[in-house]
Amino acid sequence: MLVLCGSAVLFSGACAKEPEARIEFVDVAAESGLDLQNRCGDPRRWYIVESNGNGAAWLDFDGDGDMDLFLGNGSTLEYVNDGAQLVAKHDGRSKLYRNDGKLKFTDVSAASGLDRADWVNGIATGDVDNDGDTDLYLACFGPDVFLRNDGGHFVDATGESGLGNPKWGASAAFGDVDNDGDLDLYVANYCEFDLAAPPDGGKRAVVNGVEVGYGPEGENKRGFNPGAPDVFFENVGGGKFQEATAKFGFALEKALCSYGVAITDLDGDGWQDVAVANDVQPTNLFMNDGQGRFREEGLARAFATNADGAPTGAMGLFCDDLDADGDLDVFRTNFDFEANSLHVNDGKGRFKDRARDFGLAEPSVDKLGWDGGFLDADLDGDLDLIVANGHVYPQAKEIGMGQWLQPTQLYQNNGTSTAPRFSDATAQAGSGFSGVHAARGIALGDPDDDGDVDALILGIDEQPRLLENRSRRVGHWVGVRTVGTRSNRDGFGARISVRAGGRTFVRESRTASGLYSAHDPRIHFGLGPVAAIDSIEVRWPSGAVSTLAGPALDRVHVITEPKEQ
């Protein structure tokens, strides 16, 4: 439970800077009460649906001020007649855990209406009806589900809301793209896959005499697993939506195999843009024209491909101001034998892949990256990075690729605020990063309210890991929770600037960043060893500006948009 102190939430925590390795995470899931057992197909993974995994979400579902946890789950898969037909057993159930404090959780799935057997991939959170509580959208293999939060109990409102999506939803994100004060929804659909008629009559690809699953159409070159069209829903008020993909400019001539979606303002014009990662196909960048309509400009802005000009097996998109220049850069996870990408923003929404320059390319070449995110693990004032890795083929090593089980990586930022330089610090990052996994979803948040960022990690066919951050702190921190009035209630899209120690730290209010998961809505800033905060400024989607002068260190400040200005 957060302890309110005026308009802030009081915490403690700062200590002197030390040069030696200091980041440490410990897996405390076993004693936390998180007992979900993940299900995701058959162990052979002969079909593309079985290797994708699931996401998680931090949210305050009951309005008591702390972060509860929703964990998505999948299903085992029965191969009938050697795979000529497939049957989803729907034996993996998602769960909602109430936060009881001190990293202890209680399963409240049944009482909350979230004891469900959908095959969940991605999870989006947001207050779609502006009533003060957080709703859930589940992007699923099978029909997607919208769950409206009615005072801490979730009601399946998929049909009445207009949010039906029968395609295979890989991920989804809420954002107010037309700045009308409510949250719209973009759903990234992966590919067309029919359990009753799998590709090639259920036969598998054979590589070096080993049977493996067919990948997406761009990989298999035989037209198997073709892309499914993404869908955009416009919020028309009152918790109601209408499909508006073509109307807003998102319809493509050819459907792509989409994974992560990010709704964020990449050119700094006050309007949210939309980026979509595609598997073995160019990444999309839809630029907002300032009237809530979009043009696809991925190639023109050097965003669609990697540093070598090639499309990648792109998975997740992580958006943050990595080089402290006030604009948002985009990190992209990629497939095995492809370095992850870091698209550095020139301030006008044009990009250059500088992953090699920043030390983020070489350690990722033999990994297959999925979800993750940026965080300041040790509060030294710069952003570190967590990436979930794991292959799609259990047989990967037999066919000359990487391992099926791989380490979840922690990249420590050892550079300066304006010239980041990362090193793979996984081996020194504590017991939470030991071992190898088929990791997929990562949700970042501060469930123990101690002022640093912890990580929930979901892996295929295993129980979740809850990595408590026990890093040695080298500075102070501040958190911001945005509450919109004219803008959407969550304040998604608000640009937050914290001025402290001669620097300006910039973040954007949102919960969707990465791939499958939804993060803590309280935006966390590590500040380094500063003596005070000069100000916090919030530029709202409505155009209003809030300024908090001299706010206290080491607290979460709840900032409410002025109703008039």
Coordinates of C-alpha atoms in Angstrom, one line a residue:
M1 CA 0.0 0.0 0.0
L2 CA 1.3 3.5 -0.9
V3 CA 1.5 5.9 2.0
L4 CA 0.1 9.3 0.8
C5 CA 1.9 12.4 2.0
G6 CA 0.0 15.5 0.6
S7 CA 0.0 15.1 -3.1
A8 CA 3.0 12.7 -3.0
V9 CA 3.9 9.2 -2.0
L10 CA 6.8 9.0 0.5
F11 CA 9.7 6.7 0.1
S12 CA 13.4 6.7 1.0
G13 CA 16.5 5.8 -0.7
A14 CA 19.9 7.2 -1.8
C15 CA 23.5 6.5 -1.2
A16 CA 26.9 7.5 -2.4
K17 CA 28.1 6.5 -5.9
E18 CA 30.5 3.6 -6.1
P19 CA 32.3 2.6 -9.3
E20 CA 32.1 -1.2 -8.9
A21 CA 29.3 -3.5 -10.2
R22 CA 26.2 -2.7 -8.2
I23 CA 23.1 -4.1 -10.0
E24 CA 21.5 -7.0 -8.3
F25 CA 18.1 -8.7 -8.9
V26 CA 16.9 -11.7 -6.8
D27 CA 14.0 -14.0 -7.9
V28 CA 11.5 -14.0 -5.1
A29 CA 8.6 -15.6 -7.0
A30 CA 8.6 -18.8 -4.9
E31 CA 7.8 -16.9 -1.7
S32 CA 5.6 -14.3 -3.3
G33 CA 2.5 -16.5 -3.9
L34 CA 2.8 -16.3 -7.7
D35 CA 2.0 -19.9 -8.7
L36 CA 0.8 -19.8 -12.3
Q37 CA 2.1 -22.6 -14.5
N38 CA 2.5 -21.5 -18.0
R39 CA 1.1 -23.6 -20.9
C40 CA 2.2 -23.0 -24.5
G41 CA 1.6 -25.9 -26.9
D42 CA 3.5 -29.2 -27.3
P43 CA 7.2 -29.4 -26.2
R44 CA 8.2 -30.1 -29.8
R45 CA 6.9 -26.6 -31.0
W46 CA 6.2 -27.9 -34.5
Y47 CA 3.7 -25.1 -35.1
I48 CA 4.2 -21.4 -35.1
V49 CA 1.5 -20.7 -32.4
E50 CA 3.4 -22.7 -29.8
S51 CA 6.5 -20.6 -29.5
N52 CA 5.1 -17.1 -28.9
G53 CA 4.5 -17.1 -25.2
N54 CA 2.5 -14.6 -23.0
G55 CA 2.6 -11.2 -21.4
A56 CA 1.9 -9.7 -18.0
A57 CA 0.5 -6.5 -16.6
W58 CA 1.0 -4.3 -13.5
L59 CA -2.2 -2.5 -12.7
D60 CA -4.1 -1.2 -9.6
F61 CA -7.3 -3.1 -10.3
D62 CA -8.9 -2.3 -6.9
G63 CA -7.9 1.3 -6.5
D64 CA -5.9 0.8 -3.2
G65 CA -2.8 2.5 -4.5
D66 CA -0.5 -0.4 -5.1
M67 CA 0.3 -2.5 -8.2
D68 CA -1.5 -5.8 -8.6
L69 CA -0.5 -8.3 -11.2
F70 CA -2.3 -10.0 -14.1
L71 CA -0.5 -12.9 -15.8
G72 CA -1.6 -14.2 -19.2
N73 CA -1.5 -17.9 -20.0
G74 CA -1.8 -20.1 -23.1
S75 CA -2.8 -23.7 -23.8
T76 CA -1.3 -27.1 -24.5
L77 CA -1.9 -28.3 -28.0
E78 CA -2.8 -31.9 -29.1
Y79 CA -1.4 -33.2 -32.4
V80 CA -4.1 -35.2 -34.2
N81 CA -3.0 -37.6 -36.9
D82 CA 0.6 -36.5 -36.6
G83 CA -0.4 -32.8 -36.9
A84 CA -3.0 -33.0 -39.7
Q85 CA -5.2 -31.3 -37.2
L86 CA -4.5 -29.5 -33.9
V87 CA -6.6 -29.1 -30.8
A88 CA -6.1 -26.4 -28.2
K89 CA -6.9 -27.9 -24.8
H90 CA -7.5 -24.5 -23.1
D91 CA -6.0 -25.9 -19.9
G92 CA -3.8 -22.9 -19.0
R93 CA -5.7 -20.2 -17.0
S94 CA -4.7 -16.6 -16.6
K95 CA -4.6 -15.2 -13.1
L96 CA -5.0 -11.9 -11.3
Y97 CA -3.0 -11.5 -8.1
R98 CA -3.8 -8.9 -5.5
N99 CA -0.8 -7.1 -4.0
D100 CA -0.8 -7.6 -0.2
G101 CA 2.4 -5.6 0.3
K102 CA 6.1 -6.7 0.8
L103 CA 6.0 -8.6 -2.5
K104 CA 3.3 -11.0 -1.3
F105 CA 0.3 -11.7 -3.5
T106 CA -3.0 -13.5 -3.3
D107 CA -4.8 -15.1 -6.2
V108 CA -8.1 -13.3 -6.7
S109 CA -8.9 -14.5 -10.2
A110 CA -12.2 -16.1 -9.5
A111 CA -13.6 -13.2 -7.4
S112 CA -12.5 -10.6 -9.9
G113 CA -13.8 -12.3 -13.0
L114 CA -10.4 -13.0 -14.5
D115 CA -10.2 -16.8 -14.1
R116 CA -10.1 -17.3 -17.9
A117 CA -8.8 -19.9 -20.3
D118 CA -8.1 -17.6 -23.3
W119 CA -4.8 -18.2 -25.1
V120 CA -3.4 -14.8 -24.3
N121 CA -0.4 -13.3 -26.1
G122 CA -0.4 -9.6 -25.4
I123 CA -2.1 -7.4 -22.7
A124 CA -3.0 -3.7 -22.9
T125 CA -4.1 -1.6 -20.0
G126 CA -6.0 1.7 -19.9
D127 CA -9.0 3.5 -18.6
V128 CA -11.1 3.4 -21.8
D129 CA -14.2 4.9 -20.3
N130 CA -12.5 7.6 -18.1
D131 CA -14.2 6.3 -15.0
G132 CA -11.1 6.1 -12.9
D133 CA -10.2 2.4 -13.0
T134 CA -8.1 0.3 -15.3
D135 CA -9.6 -1.9 -18.0
L136 CA -7.9 -4.8 -19.8
Y137 CA -7.6 -5.8 -23.4
L138 CA -6.3 -9.4 -24.2
A139 CA -4.7 -10.0 -27.6
C140 CA -5.2 -13.7 -28.1
F141 CA -4.7 -16.7 -30.4
G142 CA -8.4 -16.9 -30.9
P143 CA -10.9 -14.1 -30.5
D144 CA -9.5 -11.1 -28.5
V145 CA -11.2 -10.1 -25.3
F146 CA -12.0 -6.7 -23.7
L147 CA -12.6 -6.8 -20.0
R148 CA -14.2 -3.7 -18.5
N149 CA -13.3 -3.0 -14.8
D150 CA -16.5 -2.3 -12.9
G151 CA -15.2 -1.3 -9.4
G152 CA -12.6 -4.1 -9.1
H153 CA -14.7 -6.8 -10.9
F154 CA -14.0 -7.4 -14.6
V155 CA -16.9 -7.9 -17.1
D156 CA -16.4 -9.3 -20.6
A157 CA -17.6 -6.3 -22.6
T158 CA -16.0 -7.4 -26.0
G159 CA -19.3 -7.4 -27.9
E160 CA -20.9 -4.3 -26.5
S161 CA -17.7 -2.2 -26.8
G162 CA -17.2 -3.0 -30.5
L163 CA -13.7 -4.4 -29.8
G164 CA -14.1 -7.7 -31.5
N165 CA -11.0 -9.0 -33.3
P166 CA -11.2 -12.6 -34.6
K167 CA -7.6 -12.6 -35.9
W168 CA -4.5 -13.8 -34.0
G169 CA -3.7 -10.8 -31.8
A170 CA 0.0 -10.7 -30.9
S171 CA 0.0 -7.4 -29.0
A172 CA -2.1 -4.2 -28.5
A173 CA -1.6 -0.7 -27.2
F174 CA -4.0 2.0 -26.0
G175 CA -3.3 5.6 -26.9
D176 CA -5.2 8.8 -27.7
V177 CA -4.1 9.3 -31.4
D178 CA -6.6 12.0 -32.2
N179 CA -6.2 14.0 -28.9
D180 CA -10.0 13.9 -28.2
G181 CA -9.6 12.9 -24.6
D182 CA -10.2 9.2 -24.8
L183 CA -8.1 6.1 -25.5
D184 CA -8.1 4.5 -29.0
L185 CA -6.6 1.0 -29.5
Y186 CA -4.2 -0.5 -32.1
V187 CA -4.1 -4.3 -32.3
A188 CA -1.1 -6.0 -34.0
N189 CA -2.2 -9.2 -35.6
Y190 CA 0.5 -11.8 -36.3
C191 CA -0.5 -14.3 -38.9
E192 CA -3.3 -16.5 -40.3
F193 CA -3.2 -19.9 -38.7
D194 CA -6.0 -22.5 -38.7
L195 CA -5.8 -25.3 -36.1
A196 CA -8.1 -27.4 -38.3
A197 CA -5.9 -27.0 -41.3
P198 CA -2.2 -26.3 -40.4
P199 CA 0.2 -25.4 -43.2
D200 CA 1.3 -28.1 -45.6
G201 CA -1.2 -30.6 -44.2
G202 CA 0.5 -30.4 -40.8
K203 CA 3.9 -31.4 -42.2
R204 CA 7.0 -29.8 -40.8
A205 CA 10.0 -28.1 -42.3
V206 CA 13.1 -30.3 -42.4
V207 CA 16.5 -28.7 -41.8
N208 CA 19.6 -30.9 -41.6
G209 CA 17.4 -33.9 -41.2
V210 CA 15.6 -32.4 -38.2
E211 CA 11.9 -31.5 -38.2
V212 CA 11.1 -27.9 -37.1
G213 CA 8.1 -25.7 -37.4
Y214 CA 7.5 -23.4 -40.3
G215 CA 8.1 -19.8 -39.5
P216 CA 6.2 -16.8 -41.0
E217 CA 5.8 -16.4 -44.7
G218 CA 8.8 -14.1 -45.1
E219 CA 11.0 -16.9 -43.7
N220 CA 9.5 -20.1 -45.3
K221 CA 9.1 -18.6 -48.8
R222 CA 6.2 -21.0 -49.4
G223 CA 3.3 -18.8 -48.4
F224 CA 2.7 -20.6 -45.1
N225 CA 1.6 -18.5 -42.1
P226 CA 0.8 -15.4 -44.1
G227 CA 0.3 -12.1 -42.3
A228 CA -3.0 -11.1 -40.8
P229 CA -4.2 -7.5 -41.1
D230 CA -3.8 -5.2 -38.1
V231 CA -6.8 -3.4 -36.8
F232 CA -7.4 0.0 -35.3
F233 CA -10.3 0.9 -33.1
E234 CA -11.4 4.5 -32.6
N235 CA -12.9 5.3 -29.2
V236 CA -16.2 7.1 -29.8
G237 CA -17.0 7.7 -26.2
G238 CA -18.8 5.9 -23.4
G239 CA -16.5 2.9 -23.6
K240 CA -17.6 2.3 -27.2
F241 CA -15.3 1.8 -30.2
Q242 CA -15.6 1.5 -34.0
E243 CA -13.2 -0.2 -36.3
A244 CA -11.4 2.6 -38.2
T245 CA -8.2 1.1 -39.7
A246 CA -8.6 2.5 -43.2
K247 CA -10.2 5.8 -42.0
F248 CA -7.1 6.6 -39.9
G249 CA -4.6 5.5 -42.6
F250 CA -3.4 2.2 -41.1
A251 CA -4.6 -0.1 -43.8
L252 CA -1.8 -1.7 -45.9
E253 CA -1.9 -3.2 -49.4
K254 CA -0.5 -6.4 -48.0
A255 CA -1.0 -7.7 -44.5
L256 CA 2.2 -8.2 -42.5
C257 CA 3.2 -10.5 -39.6
S258 CA 3.1 -8.0 -36.8
Y259 CA 4.4 -8.3 -33.2
G260 CA 5.0 -5.3 -31.0
V261 CA 3.2 -2.0 -31.3
A262 CA 4.2 1.4 -29.7
I263 CA 2.0 4.5 -29.6
T264 CA 4.3 7.4 -28.9
D265 CA 5.2 10.9 -30.1
L266 CA 8.4 10.4 -32.1
D267 CA 8.7 13.8 -33.8
G268 CA 7.8 16.0 -30.8
D269 CA 4.8 17.6 -32.4
G270 CA 2.3 16.7 -29.6
W271 CA 0.6 14.0 -31.6
Q272 CA 1.1 10.3 -31.0
D273 CA 2.7 8.3 -33.8
V274 CA 2.4 4.5 -34.2
A275 CA 5.3 2.0 -34.7
V276 CA 4.8 -1.7 -35.5
A277 CA 7.4 -4.4 -35.6
N278 CA 7.0 -7.0 -38.3
D279 CA 8.5 -10.5 -38.6
V280 CA 11.0 -10.8 -41.5
Q281 CA 9.4 -7.7 -43.0
P282 CA 10.1 -3.9 -42.8
T283 CA 9.0 -2.3 -39.6
N284 CA 6.1 0.2 -40.0
L285 CA 6.2 3.8 -38.8
F286 CA 2.9 5.6 -39.1
M287 CA 3.4 9.3 -38.6
N288 CA 0.5 11.4 -37.3
D289 CA -0.3 14.4 -39.5
G290 CA -1.6 16.5 -36.6
Q291 CA -5.2 15.8 -37.3
G292 CA -5.2 12.2 -36.1
R293 CA -4.6 10.7 -39.6
F294 CA -1.5 8.7 -40.5
R295 CA 1.1 8.1 -43.3
E296 CA 3.4 5.1 -43.3
E297 CA 7.0 6.5 -43.5
G298 CA 9.2 3.7 -42.1
L299 CA 11.6 3.5 -45.1
A300 CA 11.7 7.3 -45.6
R301 CA 12.7 7.8 -42.0
A302 CA 15.3 5.0 -41.8
F303 CA 13.2 3.1 -39.3
A304 CA 12.0 0.1 -41.3
T305 CA 15.3 -1.8 -41.5
N306 CA 18.5 -2.3 -39.5
A307 CA 21.9 -0.6 -39.9
D308 CA 22.6 -2.8 -43.0
G309 CA 19.4 -1.8 -44.7
A310 CA 17.7 -5.2 -44.2
P311 CA 14.4 -6.0 -42.6
T312 CA 14.6 -8.2 -39.5
G313 CA 12.6 -10.7 -37.6
A314 CA 11.4 -7.9 -35.4
M315 CA 9.6 -8.6 -32.1
G316 CA 9.5 -5.8 -29.5
L317 CA 9.8 -2.0 -29.6
F318 CA 11.0 -0.1 -26.5
C319 CA 10.7 3.7 -26.6
D320 CA 12.7 6.0 -24.3
D321 CA 15.0 9.0 -24.3
L322 CA 18.2 7.0 -24.2
D323 CA 20.7 9.8 -25.0
A324 CA 19.2 12.5 -22.9
D325 CA 18.5 14.9 -25.8
G326 CA 14.8 15.2 -25.2
D327 CA 13.4 13.0 -27.9
L328 CA 12.4 9.3 -27.8
D329 CA 14.6 6.6 -29.3
V330 CA 13.4 3.1 -30.2
F331 CA 15.2 -0.2 -29.3
R332 CA 14.0 -3.2 -31.3
T333 CA 14.5 -6.9 -30.5
N334 CA 15.3 -9.2 -33.4
F335 CA 15.7 -12.8 -34.4
D336 CA 18.7 -15.2 -33.9
F337 CA 21.8 -14.2 -35.9
E338 CA 20.4 -10.6 -36.1
A339 CA 21.7 -8.0 -33.8
N340 CA 19.1 -6.0 -31.9
S341 CA 18.5 -2.5 -33.3
L342 CA 18.7 0.9 -31.6
H343 CA 17.0 3.6 -33.7
V344 CA 18.4 6.9 -32.4
N345 CA 16.1 9.9 -33.0
D346 CA 17.3 13.1 -34.5
G347 CA 14.5 15.0 -32.8
K348 CA 12.4 15.2 -35.9
G349 CA 11.4 11.5 -36.1
R350 CA 14.2 10.4 -38.4
F351 CA 16.5 7.6 -37.2
K352 CA 19.8 5.9 -37.4
D353 CA 20.5 2.4 -36.1
R354 CA 23.3 2.9 -33.6
A355 CA 23.1 -0.4 -31.7
R356 CA 26.8 -1.1 -32.5
D357 CA 28.0 2.3 -31.3
F358 CA 26.2 1.9 -28.0
G359 CA 27.3 -1.7 -27.3
L360 CA 23.9 -3.2 -27.8
A361 CA 24.5 -5.2 -31.0
E362 CA 27.3 -7.7 -30.4
P363 CA 25.9 -9.3 -27.2
S364 CA 22.6 -9.9 -28.9
V365 CA 23.7 -11.6 -32.1
D366 CA 23.4 -15.1 -30.8
K367 CA 20.1 -14.4 -28.9
L368 CA 16.5 -14.2 -30.0
G369 CA 14.9 -11.2 -28.3
W370 CA 11.3 -10.7 -27.2
D371 CA 10.0 -8.4 -24.5
G372 CA 11.7 -6.1 -22.0
G373 CA 12.3 -2.5 -21.3
F374 CA 14.5 0.4 -20.2
L375 CA 14.9 1.2 -16.5
D376 CA 17.4 2.9 -14.2
A377 CA 18.2 -0.1 -12.1
D378 CA 20.7 1.6 -9.8
L379 CA 19.3 5.1 -9.8
D380 CA 22.5 6.6 -11.3
G381 CA 20.6 8.8 -13.7
D382 CA 20.9 6.8 -16.9
L383 CA 18.8 4.0 -18.4
D384 CA 19.7 0.3 -18.2
L385 CA 18.0 -2.4 -20.2
I386 CA 16.4 -5.8 -19.7
V387 CA 15.7 -8.2 -22.6
A388 CA 13.9 -11.5 -22.6
N389 CA 15.5 -14.1 -24.8
G390 CA 14.6 -17.6 -26.0
H391 CA 14.5 -19.4 -29.3
V392 CA 11.4 -20.5 -31.3
Y393 CA 12.8 -24.0 -32.0
P394 CA 13.7 -26.5 -29.3
Q395 CA 15.7 -28.1 -32.0
A396 CA 17.6 -24.9 -32.7
K397 CA 21.1 -26.1 -31.8
E398 CA 20.6 -29.2 -33.9
I399 CA 20.1 -27.1 -37.0
G400 CA 23.0 -24.8 -36.4
M401 CA 21.2 -21.9 -34.6
G402 CA 21.3 -20.7 -31.0
Q403 CA 20.0 -22.5 -27.9
W404 CA 16.3 -23.0 -27.2
L405 CA 16.8 -21.8 -23.6
Q406 CA 18.8 -18.5 -23.3
P407 CA 19.7 -16.1 -20.6
T408 CA 17.5 -13.1 -19.9
Q409 CA 20.0 -10.2 -20.4
L410 CA 20.7 -7.2 -18.2
Y411 CA 22.6 -4.4 -20.1
Q412 CA 24.2 -1.9 -17.7
N413 CA 24.7 1.6 -19.0
N414 CA 28.3 2.7 -18.2
G415 CA 28.4 5.7 -20.4
T416 CA 27.5 9.3 -19.8
S417 CA 23.9 10.7 -20.0
T418 CA 24.5 12.0 -23.6
A419 CA 26.7 9.2 -24.8
P420 CA 25.4 5.9 -23.5
R421 CA 27.6 2.8 -23.6
F422 CA 26.1 -0.6 -22.6
S423 CA 27.8 -3.8 -21.4
D424 CA 26.2 -7.2 -20.9
A425 CA 26.2 -7.4 -17.1
T426 CA 23.9 -10.4 -16.9
A427 CA 26.5 -12.6 -15.1
Q428 CA 27.0 -10.0 -12.4
A429 CA 23.4 -9.0 -12.0
G430 CA 22.4 -11.4 -9.3
S431 CA 20.7 -14.7 -8.9
G432 CA 17.5 -13.4 -10.7
F433 CA 19.5 -13.5 -14.0
S434 CA 21.0 -16.9 -13.5
G435 CA 20.0 -19.9 -15.6
V436 CA 18.5 -20.1 -19.1
H437 CA 14.8 -19.9 -20.1
A438 CA 12.4 -19.6 -23.0
A439 CA 11.6 -16.1 -21.7
R440 CA 8.9 -14.0 -23.5
G441 CA 6.9 -11.4 -21.5
I442 CA 8.5 -8.8 -19.1
A443 CA 6.5 -6.3 -17.1
L444 CA 8.4 -3.6 -15.2
G445 CA 7.1 -1.9 -12.1
D446 CA 7.5 -1.1 -8.4
P447 CA 5.1 -3.5 -6.6
D448 CA 6.9 -3.1 -3.3
D449 CA 6.8 0.7 -3.4
D450 CA 10.4 1.1 -2.4
G451 CA 11.4 3.4 -5.2
D452 CA 13.2 1.1 -7.6
V453 CA 12.0 -0.9 -10.6
D454 CA 11.4 -4.7 -10.3
A455 CA 10.7 -7.1 -13.2
L456 CA 8.1 -9.8 -13.7
I457 CA 9.2 -12.3 -16.3
L458 CA 7.1 -15.0 -18.0
G459 CA 8.7 -18.0 -19.7
I460 CA 7.3 -20.8 -21.7
D461 CA 6.2 -23.9 -19.7
E462 CA 7.5 -22.5 -16.4
Q463 CA 6.3 -20.5 -13.4
P464 CA 6.9 -16.7 -13.4
R465 CA 10.0 -15.1 -12.1
L466 CA 9.6 -12.0 -9.9
L467 CA 13.0 -10.2 -9.9
E468 CA 13.2 -7.9 -6.8
N469 CA 15.7 -5.1 -7.4
R470 CA 18.3 -5.1 -4.7
S471 CA 20.8 -2.9 -6.5
R472 CA 23.1 -0.6 -4.6
R473 CA 21.6 2.8 -5.1
V474 CA 23.8 5.6 -6.3
G475 CA 21.3 8.4 -6.4
H476 CA 17.8 9.6 -5.9
W477 CA 14.6 9.0 -7.8
V478 CA 11.2 10.5 -8.5
G479 CA 7.9 9.0 -9.8
V480 CA 5.0 10.7 -11.7
R481 CA 1.5 9.5 -12.0
T482 CA -0.5 11.5 -14.5
V483 CA -4.3 12.0 -14.2
G484 CA -6.0 13.7 -17.1
T485 CA -9.1 15.8 -17.0
R486 CA -9.4 17.3 -20.5
S487 CA -7.0 14.6 -21.8
N488 CA -7.6 10.9 -21.3
R489 CA -7.9 10.0 -17.7
D490 CA -4.6 8.0 -17.6
G491 CA -2.7 10.9 -19.2
F492 CA -1.2 8.6 -21.8
G493 CA 0.9 10.6 -24.2
A494 CA 1.8 13.3 -21.7
R495 CA 5.4 14.4 -22.0
I496 CA 7.1 14.6 -18.6
S497 CA 10.3 16.6 -18.0
V498 CA 12.1 16.5 -14.7
R499 CA 14.8 19.2 -14.2
A500 CA 17.4 18.3 -11.6
G501 CA 21.2 18.5 -11.3
G502 CA 21.7 20.5 -14.4
R503 CA 19.9 17.9 -16.6
T504 CA 16.4 17.4 -18.0
F505 CA 15.0 13.9 -17.9
V506 CA 12.3 13.2 -20.4
R507 CA 9.7 10.4 -20.3
E508 CA 6.3 9.8 -21.8
S509 CA 3.3 8.6 -19.9
R510 CA 2.1 5.2 -21.2
T511 CA 2.0 1.5 -20.1
A512 CA 2.6 -0.1 -23.5
S513 CA 6.3 -0.5 -24.5
G514 CA 8.0 -3.6 -25.6
L515 CA 5.9 -6.5 -26.9
Y516 CA 3.4 -8.5 -24.8
S517 CA 3.2 -6.7 -21.5
A518 CA 1.9 -3.6 -19.7
H519 CA 4.1 -1.7 -17.3
D520 CA 3.5 0.2 -14.1
P521 CA 1.6 3.4 -15.0
R522 CA 3.7 5.4 -12.5
I523 CA 6.6 6.8 -14.6
H524 CA 9.9 6.3 -12.8
F525 CA 13.0 8.5 -13.1
G526 CA 16.4 7.6 -11.7
L527 CA 18.1 11.0 -11.1
G528 CA 21.6 10.2 -9.9
P529 CA 23.2 12.0 -6.9
V530 CA 21.3 15.2 -7.2
A531 CA 20.6 17.5 -4.2
A532 CA 17.1 18.6 -5.3
I533 CA 14.6 18.6 -8.1
D534 CA 14.1 22.0 -9.7
S535 CA 10.8 21.2 -11.4
I536 CA 8.5 18.7 -13.0
E537 CA 6.7 19.8 -16.1
V538 CA 3.9 17.8 -17.8
R539 CA 2.8 18.8 -21.3
W540 CA -0.6 17.2 -21.7
P541 CA -2.2 15.9 -24.9
S542 CA -4.7 18.7 -24.7
G543 CA -1.9 21.3 -24.9
A544 CA -2.2 22.2 -21.2
V545 CA 1.0 22.4 -19.1
S546 CA 1.4 21.6 -15.5
T547 CA 4.5 22.7 -13.5
L548 CA 5.5 21.5 -10.1
A549 CA 8.3 23.6 -8.6
G550 CA 10.7 22.2 -6.1
P551 CA 9.0 18.8 -5.6
A552 CA 10.4 16.4 -3.1
L553 CA 12.9 13.7 -4.0
D554 CA 12.2 10.0 -3.6
R555 CA 8.4 10.2 -3.9
V556 CA 5.7 9.5 -6.5
H557 CA 3.9 12.8 -7.3
V558 CA 0.4 12.5 -8.6
I559 CA -0.1 15.4 -11.1
T560 CA -3.6 16.2 -12.3
E561 CA -4.2 18.1 -15.5
P562 CA -5.7 21.6 -14.9
K563 CA -9.3 21.7 -16.1
E564 CA -8.8 25.2 -17.4
Q565 CA -5.6 27.1 -18.4

